[in-house]
GROMACS .gro file of C-alpha atoms in nm:
model
  206
    1UNK     CA    1   3.873  -1.546  -5.132
    2UNK     CA    2   4.029  -1.265  -4.931
    3UNK     CA    3   3.693  -1.087  -4.906
    4UNK     CA    4   3.501  -1.390  -4.773
    5UNK     CA    5   3.630  -1.370  -4.412
    6UNK     CA    6   3.563  -0.997  -4.411
    7UNK     CA    7   3.205  -1.049  -4.530
    8UNK     CA    8   3.146  -1.321  -4.270
    9UNK     CA    9   3.284  -1.095  -3.998
   10UNK     CA   10   3.061  -0.810  -4.113
   11UNK     CA   11   2.754  -1.036  -4.110
   12UNK     CA   12   2.845  -1.161  -3.762
   13UNK     CA   13   2.885  -0.808  -3.630
   14UNK     CA   14   2.551  -0.703  -3.779
   15UNK     CA   15   2.384  -1.004  -3.619
   16UNK     CA   16   2.544  -0.923  -3.285
   17UNK     CA   17   2.433  -0.560  -3.312
   18UNK     CA   18   2.075  -0.671  -3.386
   19UNK     CA   19   2.071  -0.903  -3.084
   20UNK     CA   20   2.213  -0.628  -2.864
   21UNK     CA   21   1.952  -0.378  -2.986
   22UNK     CA   22   1.672  -0.628  -2.919
   23UNK     CA   23   1.804  -0.703  -2.572
   24UNK     CA   24   1.834  -0.334  -2.492
   25UNK     CA   25   1.469  -0.289  -2.590
   26UNK     CA   26   1.379  -0.573  -2.353
   27UNK     CA   27   1.581  -0.417  -2.072
   28UNK     CA   28   1.421  -0.077  -2.134
   29UNK     CA   29   1.075  -0.235  -2.121
   30UNK     CA   30   1.159  -0.403  -1.790
   31UNK     CA   31   1.288  -0.073  -1.655
   32UNK     CA   32   0.964   0.100  -1.751
   33UNK     CA   33   0.765  -0.161  -1.560
   34UNK     CA   34   0.843   0.015  -1.232
   35UNK     CA   35   0.712   0.340  -1.379
   36UNK     CA   36   0.399   0.188  -1.528
   37UNK     CA   37   0.325   0.022  -1.193
   38UNK     CA   38   0.367   0.355  -1.017
   39UNK     CA   39   0.673   0.256  -0.816
   40UNK     CA   40   0.908   0.514  -0.968
   41UNK     CA   41   0.876   0.851  -1.139
   42UNK     CA   42   0.831   0.860  -1.519
   43UNK     CA   43   1.164   0.866  -1.699
   44UNK     CA   44   1.369   0.799  -1.385
   45UNK     CA   45   1.541   0.483  -1.511
   46UNK     CA   46   1.632   0.638  -1.844
   47UNK     CA   47   1.768   0.954  -1.681
   48UNK     CA   48   1.981   0.750  -1.441
   49UNK     CA   49   2.103   0.533  -1.728
   50UNK     CA   50   2.202   0.825  -1.951
   51UNK     CA   51   2.378   1.016  -1.675
   52UNK     CA   52   2.547   0.704  -1.533
   53UNK     CA   53   2.681   0.615  -1.878
   54UNK     CA   54   2.818   0.968  -1.916
   55UNK     CA   55   2.991   0.937  -1.579
   56UNK     CA   56   3.129   0.599  -1.684
   57UNK     CA   57   3.281   0.755  -1.995
   58UNK     CA   58   3.425   1.033  -1.781
   59UNK     CA   59   3.597   0.769  -1.568
   60UNK     CA   60   3.733   0.587  -1.873
   61UNK     CA   61   3.525   0.268  -1.867
   62UNK     CA   62   3.576   0.037  -2.164
   63UNK     CA   63   3.297  -0.018  -2.419
   64UNK     CA   64   3.174  -0.347  -2.270
   65UNK     CA   65   3.174  -0.203  -1.918
   66UNK     CA   66   2.967   0.090  -2.041
   67UNK     CA   67   2.708  -0.149  -2.186
   68UNK     CA   68   2.689  -0.340  -1.857
   69UNK     CA   69   2.658  -0.010  -1.671
   70UNK     CA   70   2.377   0.102  -1.902
   71UNK     CA   71   2.181  -0.220  -1.844
   72UNK     CA   72   2.232  -0.209  -1.467
   73UNK     CA   73   2.130   0.156  -1.447
   74UNK     CA   74   1.813   0.089  -1.646
   75UNK     CA   75   1.717  -0.196  -1.412
   76UNK     CA   76   1.852  -0.058  -1.084
   77UNK     CA   77   1.502  -0.014  -0.936
   78UNK     CA   78   1.354  -0.342  -1.063
   79UNK     CA   79   1.358  -0.486  -0.710
   80UNK     CA   80   1.086  -0.241  -0.609
   81UNK     CA   81   0.834  -0.449  -0.804
   82UNK     CA   82   0.864  -0.710  -0.528
   83UNK     CA   83   0.756  -0.465  -0.256
   84UNK     CA   84   0.409  -0.479  -0.104
   85UNK     CA   85   0.426  -0.114   0.001
   86UNK     CA   86   0.584   0.111  -0.264
   87UNK     CA   87   0.858   0.352  -0.161
   88UNK     CA   88   0.725   0.711  -0.179
   89UNK     CA   89   0.812   0.847  -0.527
   90UNK     CA   90   1.040   0.545  -0.568
   91UNK     CA   91   1.319   0.736  -0.394
   92UNK     CA   92   1.540   0.482  -0.218
   93UNK     CA   93   1.817   0.726  -0.118
   94UNK     CA   94   1.647   0.838   0.208
   95UNK     CA   95   1.578   0.479   0.321
   96UNK     CA   96   1.781   0.305   0.593
   97UNK     CA   97   2.079   0.111   0.451
   98UNK     CA   98   1.928  -0.225   0.544
   99UNK     CA   99   1.614  -0.158   0.341
  100UNK     CA  100   1.812  -0.022   0.049
  101UNK     CA  101   2.022  -0.339   0.045
  102UNK     CA  102   1.713  -0.562   0.068
  103UNK     CA  103   1.555  -0.392  -0.235
  104UNK     CA  104   1.884  -0.413  -0.425
  105UNK     CA  105   1.912  -0.785  -0.347
  106UNK     CA  106   1.561  -0.841  -0.483
  107UNK     CA  107   1.659  -0.650  -0.794
  108UNK     CA  108   1.970  -0.861  -0.845
  109UNK     CA  109   1.761  -1.176  -0.831
  110UNK     CA  110   1.517  -1.042  -1.089
  111UNK     CA  111   1.801  -0.939  -1.320
  112UNK     CA  112   1.951  -1.288  -1.303
  113UNK     CA  113   1.623  -1.429  -1.432
  114UNK     CA  114   1.631  -1.201  -1.736
  115UNK     CA  115   1.938  -1.374  -1.875
  116UNK     CA  116   2.149  -1.062  -1.836
  117UNK     CA  117   2.525  -1.102  -1.787
  118UNK     CA  118   2.617  -1.194  -1.431
  119UNK     CA  119   2.803  -0.864  -1.394
  120UNK     CA  120   2.477  -0.671  -1.441
  121UNK     CA  121   2.306  -0.861  -1.161
  122UNK     CA  122   2.606  -0.801  -0.936
  123UNK     CA  123   2.599  -0.426  -1.004
  124UNK     CA  124   2.227  -0.407  -0.921
  125UNK     CA  125   2.266  -0.630  -0.615
  126UNK     CA  126   2.561  -0.440  -0.466
  127UNK     CA  127   2.448  -0.084  -0.546
  128UNK     CA  128   2.332  -0.017  -0.188
  129UNK     CA  129   2.637  -0.164  -0.013
  130UNK     CA  130   2.916   0.057   0.123
  131UNK     CA  131   3.093   0.181  -0.188
  132UNK     CA  132   3.419  -0.002  -0.115
  133UNK     CA  133   3.225  -0.330  -0.150
  134UNK     CA  134   3.080  -0.236  -0.490
  135UNK     CA  135   3.219  -0.270  -0.842
  136UNK     CA  136   3.288   0.070  -0.998
  137UNK     CA  137   2.969   0.051  -1.205
  138UNK     CA  138   2.770  -0.002  -0.887
  139UNK     CA  139   2.928   0.306  -0.732
  140UNK     CA  140   2.826   0.506  -1.037
  141UNK     CA  141   2.468   0.381  -1.032
  142UNK     CA  142   2.435   0.455  -0.662
  143UNK     CA  143   2.566   0.810  -0.686
  144UNK     CA  144   2.362   0.899  -0.995
  145UNK     CA  145   2.046   0.742  -0.855
  146UNK     CA  146   2.093   0.936  -0.530
  147UNK     CA  147   2.138   1.258  -0.727
  148UNK     CA  148   1.813   1.188  -0.915
  149UNK     CA  149   1.628   1.103  -0.593
  150UNK     CA  150   1.753   1.417  -0.420
  151UNK     CA  151   1.651   1.629  -0.717
  152UNK     CA  152   1.299   1.490  -0.738
  153UNK     CA  153   1.080   1.710  -0.955
  154UNK     CA  154   1.285   2.021  -0.880
  155UNK     CA  155   1.499   2.183  -1.146
  156UNK     CA  156   1.610   2.503  -0.978
  157UNK     CA  157   1.980   2.574  -0.941
  158UNK     CA  158   1.973   2.567  -0.561
  159UNK     CA  159   1.821   2.218  -0.563
  160UNK     CA  160   2.087   2.093  -0.804
  161UNK     CA  161   2.367   2.243  -0.596
  162UNK     CA  162   2.218   2.104  -0.276
  163UNK     CA  163   2.194   1.754  -0.429
  164UNK     CA  164   2.560   1.752  -0.532
  165UNK     CA  165   2.666   1.892  -0.195
  166UNK     CA  166   2.476   1.613  -0.016
  167UNK     CA  167   2.668   1.357  -0.218
  168UNK     CA  168   3.000   1.527  -0.143
  169UNK     CA  169   2.931   1.531   0.230
  170UNK     CA  170   2.866   1.155   0.223
  171UNK     CA  171   3.182   1.055   0.034
  172UNK     CA  172   3.341   0.926   0.352
  173UNK     CA  173   3.115   0.621   0.359
  174UNK     CA  174   2.831   0.618   0.105
  175UNK     CA  175   2.967   0.749  -0.225
  176UNK     CA  176   3.300   0.710  -0.401
  177UNK     CA  177   3.472   1.054  -0.410
  178UNK     CA  178   3.604   0.985  -0.763
  179UNK     CA  179   3.254   0.910  -0.886
  180UNK     CA  180   3.105   1.220  -0.725
  181UNK     CA  181   3.384   1.431  -0.876
  182UNK     CA  182   3.322   1.278  -1.220
  183UNK     CA  183   2.947   1.332  -1.183
  184UNK     CA  184   3.008   1.699  -1.100
  185UNK     CA  185   3.224   1.742  -1.411
  186UNK     CA  186   2.962   1.576  -1.633
  187UNK     CA  187   2.686   1.794  -1.490
  188UNK     CA  188   2.900   2.101  -1.554
  189UNK     CA  189   2.922   2.018  -1.923
  190UNK     CA  190   2.551   1.941  -1.961
  191UNK     CA  191   2.343   2.240  -1.855
  192UNK     CA  192   2.024   2.056  -1.946
  193UNK     CA  193   2.096   1.837  -1.642
  194UNK     CA  194   2.240   2.094  -1.404
  195UNK     CA  195   2.379   2.447  -1.392
  196UNK     CA  196   2.721   2.381  -1.242
  197UNK     CA  197   3.069   2.476  -1.340
  198UNK     CA  198   3.362   2.237  -1.305
  199UNK     CA  199   3.416   2.343  -0.943
  200UNK     CA  200   3.050   2.299  -0.858
  201UNK     CA  201   3.010   2.657  -0.731
  202UNK     CA  202   2.691   2.730  -0.921
  203UNK     CA  203   2.824   2.929  -1.213
  204UNK     CA  204   2.582   2.910  -1.503
  205UNK     CA  205   2.711   2.720  -1.806
  206UNK     CA  206   2.587   2.787  -2.157
   0.00000   0.00000   0.00000
């Protein structure tokens, strides 16, 4: 009798895990739609998602918030599918704020139709607003996406350093300083993403 509630709980958790895995596959497929259609670079959504999640952990986000962040990061560019004229290379960072916000608003509307939690749609929708008007997850997505856009296809150290420096210079209005600092620390610990030390001065990390 004592074991019955435990077994039921275990079955419920397994069922929940299966649903979550299926939904993540759906979200990943939606994220890839922008790549298949030629709106964004191959692998962009996944790279943003992985790095954004790492930054979220660095900032101490709870498990559920990390899941919401992962979903939002995967679908952050979904609004571009509504554009008649694609953004060159899918890079929204150089666009005027008004156009960034319009694309983000389109993305939020698409996300709502997927049945995703309302928080995910809000993160996607607000990602291009001034950072003080965004939830923390939106600030993370914006900074990581900008880093990816600034990097482009380049992988050289000077490009990585220049991308981080651009973010730092814009912390007064565009990017949350805490998020940029956390991003720098994460990049320092993952040399496959960037060759930076904890101070961001370009020291190679192995």
